[in-house]
JSON list of C-alpha atoms in Angstrom, two decimals:
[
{"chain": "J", "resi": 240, "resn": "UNK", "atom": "CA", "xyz": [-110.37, 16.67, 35.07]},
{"chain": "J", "resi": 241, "resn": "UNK", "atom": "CA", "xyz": [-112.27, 16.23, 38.20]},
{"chain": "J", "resi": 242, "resn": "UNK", "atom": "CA", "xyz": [-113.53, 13.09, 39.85]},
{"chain": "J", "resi": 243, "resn": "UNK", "atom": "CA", "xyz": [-115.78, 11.94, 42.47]},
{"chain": "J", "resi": 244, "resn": "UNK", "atom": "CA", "xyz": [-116.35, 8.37, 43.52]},
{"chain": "J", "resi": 245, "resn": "UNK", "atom": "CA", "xyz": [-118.82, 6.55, 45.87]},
{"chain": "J", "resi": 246, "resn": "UNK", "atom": "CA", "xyz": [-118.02, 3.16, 46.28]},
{"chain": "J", "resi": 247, "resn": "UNK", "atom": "CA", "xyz": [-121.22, 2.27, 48.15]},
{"chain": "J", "resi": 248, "resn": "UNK", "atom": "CA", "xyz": [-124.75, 2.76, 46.27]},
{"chain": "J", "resi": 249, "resn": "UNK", "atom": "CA", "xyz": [-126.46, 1.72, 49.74]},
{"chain": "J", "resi": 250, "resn": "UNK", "atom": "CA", "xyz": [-125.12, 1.92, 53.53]},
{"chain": "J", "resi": 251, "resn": "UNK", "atom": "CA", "xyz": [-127.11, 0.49, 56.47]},
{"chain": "J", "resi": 252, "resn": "UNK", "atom": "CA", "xyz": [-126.75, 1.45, 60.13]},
{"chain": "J", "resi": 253, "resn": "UNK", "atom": "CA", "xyz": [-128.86, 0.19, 62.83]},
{"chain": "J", "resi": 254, "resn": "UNK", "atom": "CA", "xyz": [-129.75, 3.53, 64.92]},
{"chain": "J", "resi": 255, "resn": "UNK", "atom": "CA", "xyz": [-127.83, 4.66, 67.65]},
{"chain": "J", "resi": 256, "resn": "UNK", "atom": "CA", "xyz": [-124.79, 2.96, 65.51]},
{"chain": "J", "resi": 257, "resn": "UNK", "atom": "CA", "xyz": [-122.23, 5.11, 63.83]},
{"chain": "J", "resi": 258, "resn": "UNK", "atom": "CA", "xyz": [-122.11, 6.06, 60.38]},
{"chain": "J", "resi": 259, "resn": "UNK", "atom": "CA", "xyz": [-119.60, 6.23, 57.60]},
{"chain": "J", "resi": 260, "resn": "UNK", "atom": "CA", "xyz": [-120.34, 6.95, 53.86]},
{"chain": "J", "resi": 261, "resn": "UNK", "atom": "CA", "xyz": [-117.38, 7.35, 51.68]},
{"chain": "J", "resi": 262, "resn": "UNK", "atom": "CA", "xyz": [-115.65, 9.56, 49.28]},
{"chain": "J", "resi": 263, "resn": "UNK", "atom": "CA", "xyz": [-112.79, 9.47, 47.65]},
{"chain": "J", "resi": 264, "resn": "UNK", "atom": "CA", "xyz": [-111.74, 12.35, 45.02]},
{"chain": "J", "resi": 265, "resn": "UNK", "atom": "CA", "xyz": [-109.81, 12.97, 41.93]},
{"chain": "J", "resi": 266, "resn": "UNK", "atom": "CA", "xyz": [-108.23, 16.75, 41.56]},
{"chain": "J", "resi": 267, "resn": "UNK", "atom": "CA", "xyz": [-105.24, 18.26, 39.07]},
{"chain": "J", "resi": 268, "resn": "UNK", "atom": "CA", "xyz": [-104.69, 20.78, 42.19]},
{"chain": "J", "resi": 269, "resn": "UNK", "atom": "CA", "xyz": [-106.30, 21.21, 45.31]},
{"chain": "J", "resi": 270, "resn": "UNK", "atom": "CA", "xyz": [-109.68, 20.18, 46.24]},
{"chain": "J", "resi": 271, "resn": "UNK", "atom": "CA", "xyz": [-112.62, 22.21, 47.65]},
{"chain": "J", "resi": 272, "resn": "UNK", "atom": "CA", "xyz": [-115.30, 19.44, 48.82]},
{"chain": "J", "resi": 273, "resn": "UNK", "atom": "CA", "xyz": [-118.69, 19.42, 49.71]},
{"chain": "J", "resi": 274, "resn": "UNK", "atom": "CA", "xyz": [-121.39, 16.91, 51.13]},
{"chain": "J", "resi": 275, "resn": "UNK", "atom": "CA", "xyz": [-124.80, 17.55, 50.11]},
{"chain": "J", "resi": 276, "resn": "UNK", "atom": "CA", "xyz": [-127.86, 15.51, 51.61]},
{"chain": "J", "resi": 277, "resn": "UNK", "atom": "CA", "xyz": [-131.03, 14.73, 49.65]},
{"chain": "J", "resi": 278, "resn": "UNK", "atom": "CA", "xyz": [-134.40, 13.43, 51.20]},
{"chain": "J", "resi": 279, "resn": "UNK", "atom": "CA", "xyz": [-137.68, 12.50, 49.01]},
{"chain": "J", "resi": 280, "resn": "UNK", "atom": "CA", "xyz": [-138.82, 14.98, 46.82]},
{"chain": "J", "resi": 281, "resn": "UNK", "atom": "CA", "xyz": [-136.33, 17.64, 48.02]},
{"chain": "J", "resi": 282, "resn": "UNK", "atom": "CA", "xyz": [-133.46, 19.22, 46.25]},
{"chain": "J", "resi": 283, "resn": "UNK", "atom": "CA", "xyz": [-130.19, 18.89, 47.97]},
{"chain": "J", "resi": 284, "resn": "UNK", "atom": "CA", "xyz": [-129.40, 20.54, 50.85]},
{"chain": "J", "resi": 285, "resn": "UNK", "atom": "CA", "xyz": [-125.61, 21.89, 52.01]},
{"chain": "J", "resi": 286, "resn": "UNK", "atom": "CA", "xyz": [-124.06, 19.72, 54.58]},
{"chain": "J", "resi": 287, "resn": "UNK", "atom": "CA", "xyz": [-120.44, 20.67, 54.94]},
{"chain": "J", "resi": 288, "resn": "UNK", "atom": "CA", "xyz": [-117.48, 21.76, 53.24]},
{"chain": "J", "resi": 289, "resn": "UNK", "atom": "CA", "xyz": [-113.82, 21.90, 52.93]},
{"chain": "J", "resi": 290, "resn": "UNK", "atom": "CA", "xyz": [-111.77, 24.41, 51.75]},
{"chain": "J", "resi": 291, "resn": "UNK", "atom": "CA", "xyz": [-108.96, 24.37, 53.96]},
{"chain": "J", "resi": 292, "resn": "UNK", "atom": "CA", "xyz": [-107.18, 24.12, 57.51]},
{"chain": "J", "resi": 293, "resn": "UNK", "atom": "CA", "xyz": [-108.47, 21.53, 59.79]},
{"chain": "J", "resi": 294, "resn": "UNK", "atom": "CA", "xyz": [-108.92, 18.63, 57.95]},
{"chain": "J", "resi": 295, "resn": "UNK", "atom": "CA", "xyz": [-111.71, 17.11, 60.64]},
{"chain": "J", "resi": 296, "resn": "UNK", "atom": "CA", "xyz": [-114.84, 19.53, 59.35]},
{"chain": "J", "resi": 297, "resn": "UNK", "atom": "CA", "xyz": [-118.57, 19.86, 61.58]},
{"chain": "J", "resi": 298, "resn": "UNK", "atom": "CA", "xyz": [-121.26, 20.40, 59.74]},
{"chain": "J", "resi": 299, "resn": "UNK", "atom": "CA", "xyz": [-125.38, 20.01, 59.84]},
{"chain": "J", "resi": 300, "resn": "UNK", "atom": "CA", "xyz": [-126.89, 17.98, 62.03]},
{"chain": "J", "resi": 301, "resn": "UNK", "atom": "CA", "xyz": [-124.05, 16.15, 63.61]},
{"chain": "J", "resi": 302, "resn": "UNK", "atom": "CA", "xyz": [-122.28, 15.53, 60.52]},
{"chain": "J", "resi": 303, "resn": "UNK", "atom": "CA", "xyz": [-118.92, 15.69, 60.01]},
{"chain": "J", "resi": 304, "resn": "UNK", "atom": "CA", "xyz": [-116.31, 14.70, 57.61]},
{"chain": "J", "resi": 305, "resn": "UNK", "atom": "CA", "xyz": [-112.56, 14.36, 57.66]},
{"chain": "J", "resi": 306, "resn": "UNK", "atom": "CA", "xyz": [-109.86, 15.40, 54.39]},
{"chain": "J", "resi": 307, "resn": "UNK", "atom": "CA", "xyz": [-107.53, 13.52, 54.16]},
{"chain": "J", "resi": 308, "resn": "UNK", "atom": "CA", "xyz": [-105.01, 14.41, 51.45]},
{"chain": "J", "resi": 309, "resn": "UNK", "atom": "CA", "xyz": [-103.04, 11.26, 51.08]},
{"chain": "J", "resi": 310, "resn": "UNK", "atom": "CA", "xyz": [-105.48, 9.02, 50.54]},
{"chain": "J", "resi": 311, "resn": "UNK", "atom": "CA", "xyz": [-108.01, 11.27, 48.80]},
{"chain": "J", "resi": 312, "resn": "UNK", "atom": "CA", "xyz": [-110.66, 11.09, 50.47]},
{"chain": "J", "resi": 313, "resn": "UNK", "atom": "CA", "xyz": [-113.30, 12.78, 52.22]},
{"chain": "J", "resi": 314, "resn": "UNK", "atom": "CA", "xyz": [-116.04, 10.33, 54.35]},
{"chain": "J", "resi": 315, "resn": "UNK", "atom": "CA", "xyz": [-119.04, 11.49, 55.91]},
{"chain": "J", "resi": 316, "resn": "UNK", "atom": "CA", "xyz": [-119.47, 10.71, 59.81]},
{"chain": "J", "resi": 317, "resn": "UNK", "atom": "CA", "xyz": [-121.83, 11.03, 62.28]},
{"chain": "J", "resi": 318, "resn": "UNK", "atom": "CA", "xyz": [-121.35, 9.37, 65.80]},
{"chain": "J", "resi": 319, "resn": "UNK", "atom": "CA", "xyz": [-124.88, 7.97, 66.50]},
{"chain": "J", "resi": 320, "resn": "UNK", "atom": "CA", "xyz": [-127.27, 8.01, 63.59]},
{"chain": "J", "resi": 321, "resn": "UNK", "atom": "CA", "xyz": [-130.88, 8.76, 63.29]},
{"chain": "J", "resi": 322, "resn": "UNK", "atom": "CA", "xyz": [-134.06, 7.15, 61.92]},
{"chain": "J", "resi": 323, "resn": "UNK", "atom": "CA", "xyz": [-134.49, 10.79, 60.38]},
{"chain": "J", "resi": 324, "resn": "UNK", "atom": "CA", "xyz": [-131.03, 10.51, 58.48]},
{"chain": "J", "resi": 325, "resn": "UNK", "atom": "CA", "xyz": [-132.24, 8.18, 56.06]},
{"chain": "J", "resi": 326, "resn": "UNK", "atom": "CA", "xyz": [-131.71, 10.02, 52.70]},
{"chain": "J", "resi": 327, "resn": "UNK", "atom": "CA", "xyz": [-129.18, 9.97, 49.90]},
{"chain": "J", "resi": 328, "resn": "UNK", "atom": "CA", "xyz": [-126.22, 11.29, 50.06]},
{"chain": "J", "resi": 329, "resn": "UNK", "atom": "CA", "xyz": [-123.79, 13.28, 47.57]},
{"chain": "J", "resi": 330, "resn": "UNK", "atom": "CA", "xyz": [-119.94, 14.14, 48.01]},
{"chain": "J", "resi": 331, "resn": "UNK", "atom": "CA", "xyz": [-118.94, 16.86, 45.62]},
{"chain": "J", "resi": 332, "resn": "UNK", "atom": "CA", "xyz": [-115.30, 18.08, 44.40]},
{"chain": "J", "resi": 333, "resn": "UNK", "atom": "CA", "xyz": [-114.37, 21.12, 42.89]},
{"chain": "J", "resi": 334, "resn": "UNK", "atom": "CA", "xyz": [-110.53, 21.59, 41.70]},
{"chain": "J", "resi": 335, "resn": "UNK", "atom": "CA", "xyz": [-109.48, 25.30, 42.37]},
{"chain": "J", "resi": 336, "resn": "UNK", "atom": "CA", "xyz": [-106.95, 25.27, 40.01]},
{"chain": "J", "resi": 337, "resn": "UNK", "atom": "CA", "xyz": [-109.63, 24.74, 37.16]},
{"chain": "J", "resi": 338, "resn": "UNK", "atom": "CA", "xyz": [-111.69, 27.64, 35.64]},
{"chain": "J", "resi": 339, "resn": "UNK", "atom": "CA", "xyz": [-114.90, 26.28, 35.19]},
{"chain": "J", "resi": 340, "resn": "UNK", "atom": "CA", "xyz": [-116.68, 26.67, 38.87]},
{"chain": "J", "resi": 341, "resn": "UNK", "atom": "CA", "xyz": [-118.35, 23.49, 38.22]},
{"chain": "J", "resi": 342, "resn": "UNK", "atom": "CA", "xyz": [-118.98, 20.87, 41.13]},
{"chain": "J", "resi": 343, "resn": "UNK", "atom": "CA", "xyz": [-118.60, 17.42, 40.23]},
{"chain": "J", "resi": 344, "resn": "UNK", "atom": "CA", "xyz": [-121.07, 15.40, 42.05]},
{"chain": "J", "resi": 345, "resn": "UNK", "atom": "CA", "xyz": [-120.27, 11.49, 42.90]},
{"chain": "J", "resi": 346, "resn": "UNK", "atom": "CA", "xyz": [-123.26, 9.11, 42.04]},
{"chain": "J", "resi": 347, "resn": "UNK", "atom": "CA", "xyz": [-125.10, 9.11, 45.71]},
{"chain": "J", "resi": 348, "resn": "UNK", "atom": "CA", "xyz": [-125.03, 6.95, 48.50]},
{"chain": "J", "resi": 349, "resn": "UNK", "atom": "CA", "xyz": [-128.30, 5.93, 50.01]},
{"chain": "J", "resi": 350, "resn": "UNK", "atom": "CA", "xyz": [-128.32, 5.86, 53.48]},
{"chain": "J", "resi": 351, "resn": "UNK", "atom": "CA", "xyz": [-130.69, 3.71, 55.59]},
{"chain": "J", "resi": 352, "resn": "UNK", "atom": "CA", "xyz": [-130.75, 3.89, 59.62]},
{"chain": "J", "resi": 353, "resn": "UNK", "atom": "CA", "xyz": [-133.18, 1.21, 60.71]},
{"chain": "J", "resi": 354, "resn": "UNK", "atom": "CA", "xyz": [-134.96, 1.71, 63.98]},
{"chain": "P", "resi": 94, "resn": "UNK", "atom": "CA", "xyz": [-136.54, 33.48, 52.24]},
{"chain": "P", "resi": 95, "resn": "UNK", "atom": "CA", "xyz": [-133.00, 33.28, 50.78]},
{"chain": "P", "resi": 96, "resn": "UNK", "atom": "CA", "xyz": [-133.89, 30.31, 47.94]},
{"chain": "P", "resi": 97, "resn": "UNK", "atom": "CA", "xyz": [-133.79, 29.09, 43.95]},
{"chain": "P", "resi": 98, "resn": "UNK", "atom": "CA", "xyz": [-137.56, 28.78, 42.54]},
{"chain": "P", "resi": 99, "resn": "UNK", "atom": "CA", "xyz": [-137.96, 26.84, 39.68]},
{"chain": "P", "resi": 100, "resn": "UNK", "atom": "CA", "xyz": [-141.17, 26.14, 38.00]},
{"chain": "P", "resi": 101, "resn": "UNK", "atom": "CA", "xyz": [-142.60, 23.66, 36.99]},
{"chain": "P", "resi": 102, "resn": "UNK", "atom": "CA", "xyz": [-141.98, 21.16, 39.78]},
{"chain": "P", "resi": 103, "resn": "UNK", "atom": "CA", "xyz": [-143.60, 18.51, 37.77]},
{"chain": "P", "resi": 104, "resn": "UNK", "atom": "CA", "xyz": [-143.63, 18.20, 34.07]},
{"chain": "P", "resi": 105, "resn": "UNK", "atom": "CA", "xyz": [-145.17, 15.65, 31.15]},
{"chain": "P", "resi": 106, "resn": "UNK", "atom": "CA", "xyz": [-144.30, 16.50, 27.67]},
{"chain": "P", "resi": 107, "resn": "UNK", "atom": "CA", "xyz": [-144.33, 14.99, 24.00]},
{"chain": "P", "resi": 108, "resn": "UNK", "atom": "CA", "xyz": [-141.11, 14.84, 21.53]},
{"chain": "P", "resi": 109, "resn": "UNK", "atom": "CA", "xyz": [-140.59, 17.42, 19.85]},
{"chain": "P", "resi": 110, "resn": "UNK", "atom": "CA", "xyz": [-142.59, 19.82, 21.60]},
{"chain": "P", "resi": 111, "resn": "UNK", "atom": "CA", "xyz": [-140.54, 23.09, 22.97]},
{"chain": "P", "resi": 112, "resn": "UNK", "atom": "CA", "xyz": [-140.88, 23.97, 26.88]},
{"chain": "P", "resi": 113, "resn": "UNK", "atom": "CA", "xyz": [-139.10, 26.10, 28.84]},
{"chain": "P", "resi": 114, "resn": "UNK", "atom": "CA", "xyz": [-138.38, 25.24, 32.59]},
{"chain": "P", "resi": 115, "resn": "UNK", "atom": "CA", "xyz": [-137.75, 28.86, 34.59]},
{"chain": "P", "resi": 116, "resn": "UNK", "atom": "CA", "xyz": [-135.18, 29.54, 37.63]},
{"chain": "P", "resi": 117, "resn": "UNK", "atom": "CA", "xyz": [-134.66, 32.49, 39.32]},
{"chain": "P", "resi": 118, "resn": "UNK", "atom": "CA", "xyz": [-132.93, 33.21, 42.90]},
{"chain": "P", "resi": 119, "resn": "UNK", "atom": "CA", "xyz": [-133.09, 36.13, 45.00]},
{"chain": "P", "resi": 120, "resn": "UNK", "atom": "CA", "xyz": [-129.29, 36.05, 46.59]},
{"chain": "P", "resi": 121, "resn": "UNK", "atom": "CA", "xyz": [-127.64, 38.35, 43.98]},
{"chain": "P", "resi": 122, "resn": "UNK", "atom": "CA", "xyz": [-125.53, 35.09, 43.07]},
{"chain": "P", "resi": 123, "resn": "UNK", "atom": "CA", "xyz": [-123.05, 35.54, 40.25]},
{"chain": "P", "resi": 124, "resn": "UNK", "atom": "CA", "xyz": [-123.19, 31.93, 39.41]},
{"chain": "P", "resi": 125, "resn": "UNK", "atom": "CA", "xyz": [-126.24, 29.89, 38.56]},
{"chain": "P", "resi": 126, "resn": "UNK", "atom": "CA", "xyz": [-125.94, 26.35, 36.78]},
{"chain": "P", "resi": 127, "resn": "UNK", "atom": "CA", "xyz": [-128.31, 23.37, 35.33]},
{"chain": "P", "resi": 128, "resn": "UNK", "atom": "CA", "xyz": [-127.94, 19.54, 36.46]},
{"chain": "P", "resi": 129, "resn": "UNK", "atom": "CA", "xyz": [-129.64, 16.84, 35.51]},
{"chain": "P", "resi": 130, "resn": "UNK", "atom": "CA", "xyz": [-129.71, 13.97, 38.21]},
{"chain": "P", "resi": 131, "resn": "UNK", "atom": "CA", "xyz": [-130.46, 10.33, 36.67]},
{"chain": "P", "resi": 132, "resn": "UNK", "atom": "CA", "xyz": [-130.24, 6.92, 39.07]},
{"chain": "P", "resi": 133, "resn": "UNK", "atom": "CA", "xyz": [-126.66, 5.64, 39.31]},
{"chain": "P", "resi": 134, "resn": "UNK", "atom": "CA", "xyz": [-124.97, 8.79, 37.64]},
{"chain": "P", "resi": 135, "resn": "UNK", "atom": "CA", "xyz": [-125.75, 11.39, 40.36]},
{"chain": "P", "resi": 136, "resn": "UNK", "atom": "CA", "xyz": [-125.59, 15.08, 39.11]},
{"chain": "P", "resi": 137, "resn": "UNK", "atom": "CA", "xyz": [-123.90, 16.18, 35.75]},
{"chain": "P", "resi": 138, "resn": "UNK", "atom": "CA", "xyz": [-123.95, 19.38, 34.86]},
{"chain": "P", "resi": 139, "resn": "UNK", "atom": "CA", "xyz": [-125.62, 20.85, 31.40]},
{"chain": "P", "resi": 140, "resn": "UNK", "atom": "CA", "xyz": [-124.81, 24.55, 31.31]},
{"chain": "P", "resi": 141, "resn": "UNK", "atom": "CA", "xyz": [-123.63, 27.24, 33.55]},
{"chain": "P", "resi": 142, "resn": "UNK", "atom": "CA", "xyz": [-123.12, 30.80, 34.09]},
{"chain": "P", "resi": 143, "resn": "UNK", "atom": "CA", "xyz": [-120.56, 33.14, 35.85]},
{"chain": "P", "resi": 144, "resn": "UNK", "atom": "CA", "xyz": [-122.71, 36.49, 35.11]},
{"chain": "P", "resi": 145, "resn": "UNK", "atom": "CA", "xyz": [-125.06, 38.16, 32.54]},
{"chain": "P", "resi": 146, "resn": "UNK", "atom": "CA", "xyz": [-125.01, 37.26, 29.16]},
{"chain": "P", "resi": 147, "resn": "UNK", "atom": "CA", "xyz": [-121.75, 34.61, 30.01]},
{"chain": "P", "resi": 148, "resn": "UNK", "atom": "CA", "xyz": [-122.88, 31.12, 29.92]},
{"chain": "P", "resi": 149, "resn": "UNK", "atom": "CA", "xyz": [-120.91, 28.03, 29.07]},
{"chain": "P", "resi": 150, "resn": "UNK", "atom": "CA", "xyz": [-121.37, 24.54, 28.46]},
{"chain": "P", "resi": 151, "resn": "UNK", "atom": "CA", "xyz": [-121.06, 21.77, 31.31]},
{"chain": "P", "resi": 152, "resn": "UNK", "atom": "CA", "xyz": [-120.85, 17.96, 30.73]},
{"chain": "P", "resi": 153, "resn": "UNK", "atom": "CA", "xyz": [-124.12, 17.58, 29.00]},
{"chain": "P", "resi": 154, "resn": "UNK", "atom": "CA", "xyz": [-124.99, 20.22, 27.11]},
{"chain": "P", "resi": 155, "resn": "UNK", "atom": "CA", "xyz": [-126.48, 18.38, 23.53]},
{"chain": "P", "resi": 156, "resn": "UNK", "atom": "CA", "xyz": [-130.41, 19.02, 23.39]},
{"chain": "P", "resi": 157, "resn": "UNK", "atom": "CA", "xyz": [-130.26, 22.06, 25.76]},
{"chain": "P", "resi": 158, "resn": "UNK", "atom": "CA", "xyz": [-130.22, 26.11, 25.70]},
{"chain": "P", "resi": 159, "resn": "UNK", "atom": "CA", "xyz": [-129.91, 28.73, 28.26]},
{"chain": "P", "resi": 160, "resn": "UNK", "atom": "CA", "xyz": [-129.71, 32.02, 28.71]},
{"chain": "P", "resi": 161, "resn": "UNK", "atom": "CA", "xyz": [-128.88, 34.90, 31.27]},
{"chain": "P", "resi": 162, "resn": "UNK", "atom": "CA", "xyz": [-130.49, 38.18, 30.17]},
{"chain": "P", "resi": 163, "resn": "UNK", "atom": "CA", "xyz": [-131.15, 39.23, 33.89]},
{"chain": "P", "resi": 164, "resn": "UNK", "atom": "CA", "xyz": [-128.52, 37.91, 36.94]},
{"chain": "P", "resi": 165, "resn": "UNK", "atom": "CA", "xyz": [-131.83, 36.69, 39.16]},
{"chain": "P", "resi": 166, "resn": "UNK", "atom": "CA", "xyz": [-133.02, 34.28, 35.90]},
{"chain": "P", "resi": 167, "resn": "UNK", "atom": "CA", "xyz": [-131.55, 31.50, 34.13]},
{"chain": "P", "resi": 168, "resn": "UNK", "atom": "CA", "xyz": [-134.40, 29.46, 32.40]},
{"chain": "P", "resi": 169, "resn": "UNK", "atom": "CA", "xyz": [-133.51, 26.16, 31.27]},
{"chain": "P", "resi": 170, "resn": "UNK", "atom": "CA", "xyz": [-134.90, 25.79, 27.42]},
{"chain": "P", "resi": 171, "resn": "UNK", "atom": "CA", "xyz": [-135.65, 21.91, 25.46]},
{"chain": "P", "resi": 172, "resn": "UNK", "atom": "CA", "xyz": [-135.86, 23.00, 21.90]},
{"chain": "P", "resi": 173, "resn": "UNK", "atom": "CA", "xyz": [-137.01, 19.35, 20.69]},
{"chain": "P", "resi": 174, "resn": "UNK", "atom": "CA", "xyz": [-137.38, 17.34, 23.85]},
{"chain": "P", "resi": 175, "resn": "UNK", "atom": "CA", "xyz": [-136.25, 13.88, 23.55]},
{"chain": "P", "resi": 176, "resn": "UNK", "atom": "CA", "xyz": [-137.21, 10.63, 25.56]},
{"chain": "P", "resi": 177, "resn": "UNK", "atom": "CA", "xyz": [-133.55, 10.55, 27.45]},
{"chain": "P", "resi": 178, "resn": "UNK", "atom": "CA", "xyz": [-134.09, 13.93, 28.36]},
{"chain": "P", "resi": 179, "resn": "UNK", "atom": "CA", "xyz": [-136.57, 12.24, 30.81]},
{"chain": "P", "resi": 180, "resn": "UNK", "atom": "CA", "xyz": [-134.88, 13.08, 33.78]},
{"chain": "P", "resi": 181, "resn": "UNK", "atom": "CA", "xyz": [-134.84, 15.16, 37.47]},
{"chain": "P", "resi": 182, "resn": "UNK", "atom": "CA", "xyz": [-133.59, 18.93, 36.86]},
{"chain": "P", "resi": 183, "resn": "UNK", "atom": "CA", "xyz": [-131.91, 21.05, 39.41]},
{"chain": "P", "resi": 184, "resn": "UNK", "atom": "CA", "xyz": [-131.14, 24.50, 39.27]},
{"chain": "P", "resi": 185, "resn": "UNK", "atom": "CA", "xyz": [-128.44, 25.89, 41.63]},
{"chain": "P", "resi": 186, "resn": "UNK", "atom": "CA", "xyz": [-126.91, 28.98, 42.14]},
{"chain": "P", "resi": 187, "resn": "UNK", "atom": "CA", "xyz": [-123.68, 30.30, 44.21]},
{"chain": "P", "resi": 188, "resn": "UNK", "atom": "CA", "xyz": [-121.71, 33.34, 45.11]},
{"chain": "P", "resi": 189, "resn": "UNK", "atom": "CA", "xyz": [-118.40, 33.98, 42.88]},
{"chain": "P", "resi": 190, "resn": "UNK", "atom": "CA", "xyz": [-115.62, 32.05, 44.02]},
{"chain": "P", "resi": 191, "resn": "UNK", "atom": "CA", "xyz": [-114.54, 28.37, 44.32]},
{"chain": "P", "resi": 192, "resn": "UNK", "atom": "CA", "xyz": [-115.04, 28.04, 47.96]},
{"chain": "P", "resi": 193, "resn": "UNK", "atom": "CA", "xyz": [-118.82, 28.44, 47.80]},
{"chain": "P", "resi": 194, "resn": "UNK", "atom": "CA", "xyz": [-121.07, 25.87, 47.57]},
{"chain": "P", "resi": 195, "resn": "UNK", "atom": "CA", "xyz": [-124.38, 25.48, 45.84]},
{"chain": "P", "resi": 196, "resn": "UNK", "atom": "CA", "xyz": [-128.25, 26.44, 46.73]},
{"chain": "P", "resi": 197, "resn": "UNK", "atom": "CA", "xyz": [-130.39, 23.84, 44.76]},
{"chain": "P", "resi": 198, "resn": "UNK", "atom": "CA", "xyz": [-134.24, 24.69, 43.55]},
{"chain": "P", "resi": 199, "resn": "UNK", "atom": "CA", "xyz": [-136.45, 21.79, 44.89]},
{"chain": "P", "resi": 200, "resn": "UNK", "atom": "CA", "xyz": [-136.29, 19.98, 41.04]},
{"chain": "P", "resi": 201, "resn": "UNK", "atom": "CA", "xyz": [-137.97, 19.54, 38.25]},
{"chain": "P", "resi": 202, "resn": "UNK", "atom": "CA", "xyz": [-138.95, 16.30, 36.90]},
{"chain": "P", "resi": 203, "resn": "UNK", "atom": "CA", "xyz": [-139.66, 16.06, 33.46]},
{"chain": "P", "resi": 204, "resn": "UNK", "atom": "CA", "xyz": [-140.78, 13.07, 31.43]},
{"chain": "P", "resi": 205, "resn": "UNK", "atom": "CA", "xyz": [-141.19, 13.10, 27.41]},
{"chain": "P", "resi": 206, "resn": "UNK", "atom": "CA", "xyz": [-143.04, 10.82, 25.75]}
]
């Protein structure tokens, strides 16, 4: 079975202050993860994503995220954070070993940058 | 526009009563999926689909149908809605293959009472 888990329900970042939400993952093979960002009354929106190679990954908006394999994890980044990155947050897994396709979503971090 | 429509965006219902909430995309995506997304438990998944007329159940399946008749549809169907089916409903779709992520519909959220 696959596992996501966010340890933090909330993060707060004053802005112009780096940012880290975590992830850490649970996989019977290898992982294929996935951050997802979700503002107010929005579905969720494609951030970044790992598959393989390089385990430091860019995404949207300044995002980025680094694997890390023996720890199992996967945290979000961002160097200087924005008023306007306020949202919640979602890491996603998906074991490629596994036949069902399904992402398994962690339970959200809520990120709050205040001005 | 490259997107998942799903209609209604906003829904208030009675038990018992049967609704049907619609999604279609217009990627040619292979794979198109339900989640429901409730405070504290993030996304689960309640039925999928890798193609026409092959769907499957996710984590959550109990009080829920589906079905894929046409690759661009995959309407989401409450038989006999129940209370704790009150929740925020995502559609999302991909392209075959693990390495491709999701394209989420904008929600639906549904309340029974």
């Amino acid at each position: 079975a696959q596992s996501v888990a966010q340890p933090e329900d909330q993060v707060n970042v004053a802005e112009g202050n780096p940012l880290t939400v975590k992830c850490t993952y649970s996989v019977s093979g290898n992982p294929y993860l996935f951050w997802y960002v979700q503002y107010p009354n929005r579905g969720l929106q494609f951030l970044l994503k790992y598959i393989t190679g390089d385990n430091l990954v860019k995404g949207s908006y300044g995002f980025e995220a680094e694997f890390n394999k023996s720890q199992t994890s996967f945290h979000l980044k961002k160097p200087s954070a924005l008023v306007s990155d306020s949202a919640l947050y979602f890491c996603a897994v998906r074991d490629i070993w596994t036949g069902r396709r399904a992402l398994t979503f962690g339970s959200g971090t809520r990120l709050q940058v205040q001005p | 526009e490259a997107q998942v429509t799903q209609n209604p965006r906003y829904l208030i219902t009675v038990t018992g009563k049967k609704l049907t909430v619609t999604c279609s995309q217009n990627m040619n995506h292979e794979y198109m999926s339900w989640y429901r997304q409730d405070p504290g438990l993030g996304l689960r998944q309640i039925y999928y689909s890798m193609n026409v007329e092959v769907t499957d159940k996710g984590d959550v399946p109990e009080g829920y149908k589906v079905s894929r008749k046409e690759k661009r549809n995959f309407p989401l169907i409450l038989e006999s809605p129940s209370p704790n089916q009150t929740s925020l409903y995502f559609c999302a779709s991909s392209l075959a293959g693990e390495k491709y992520g999701y394209t989420f519909g904008s929600g639906t959220r549904l309340t029974v009472v």
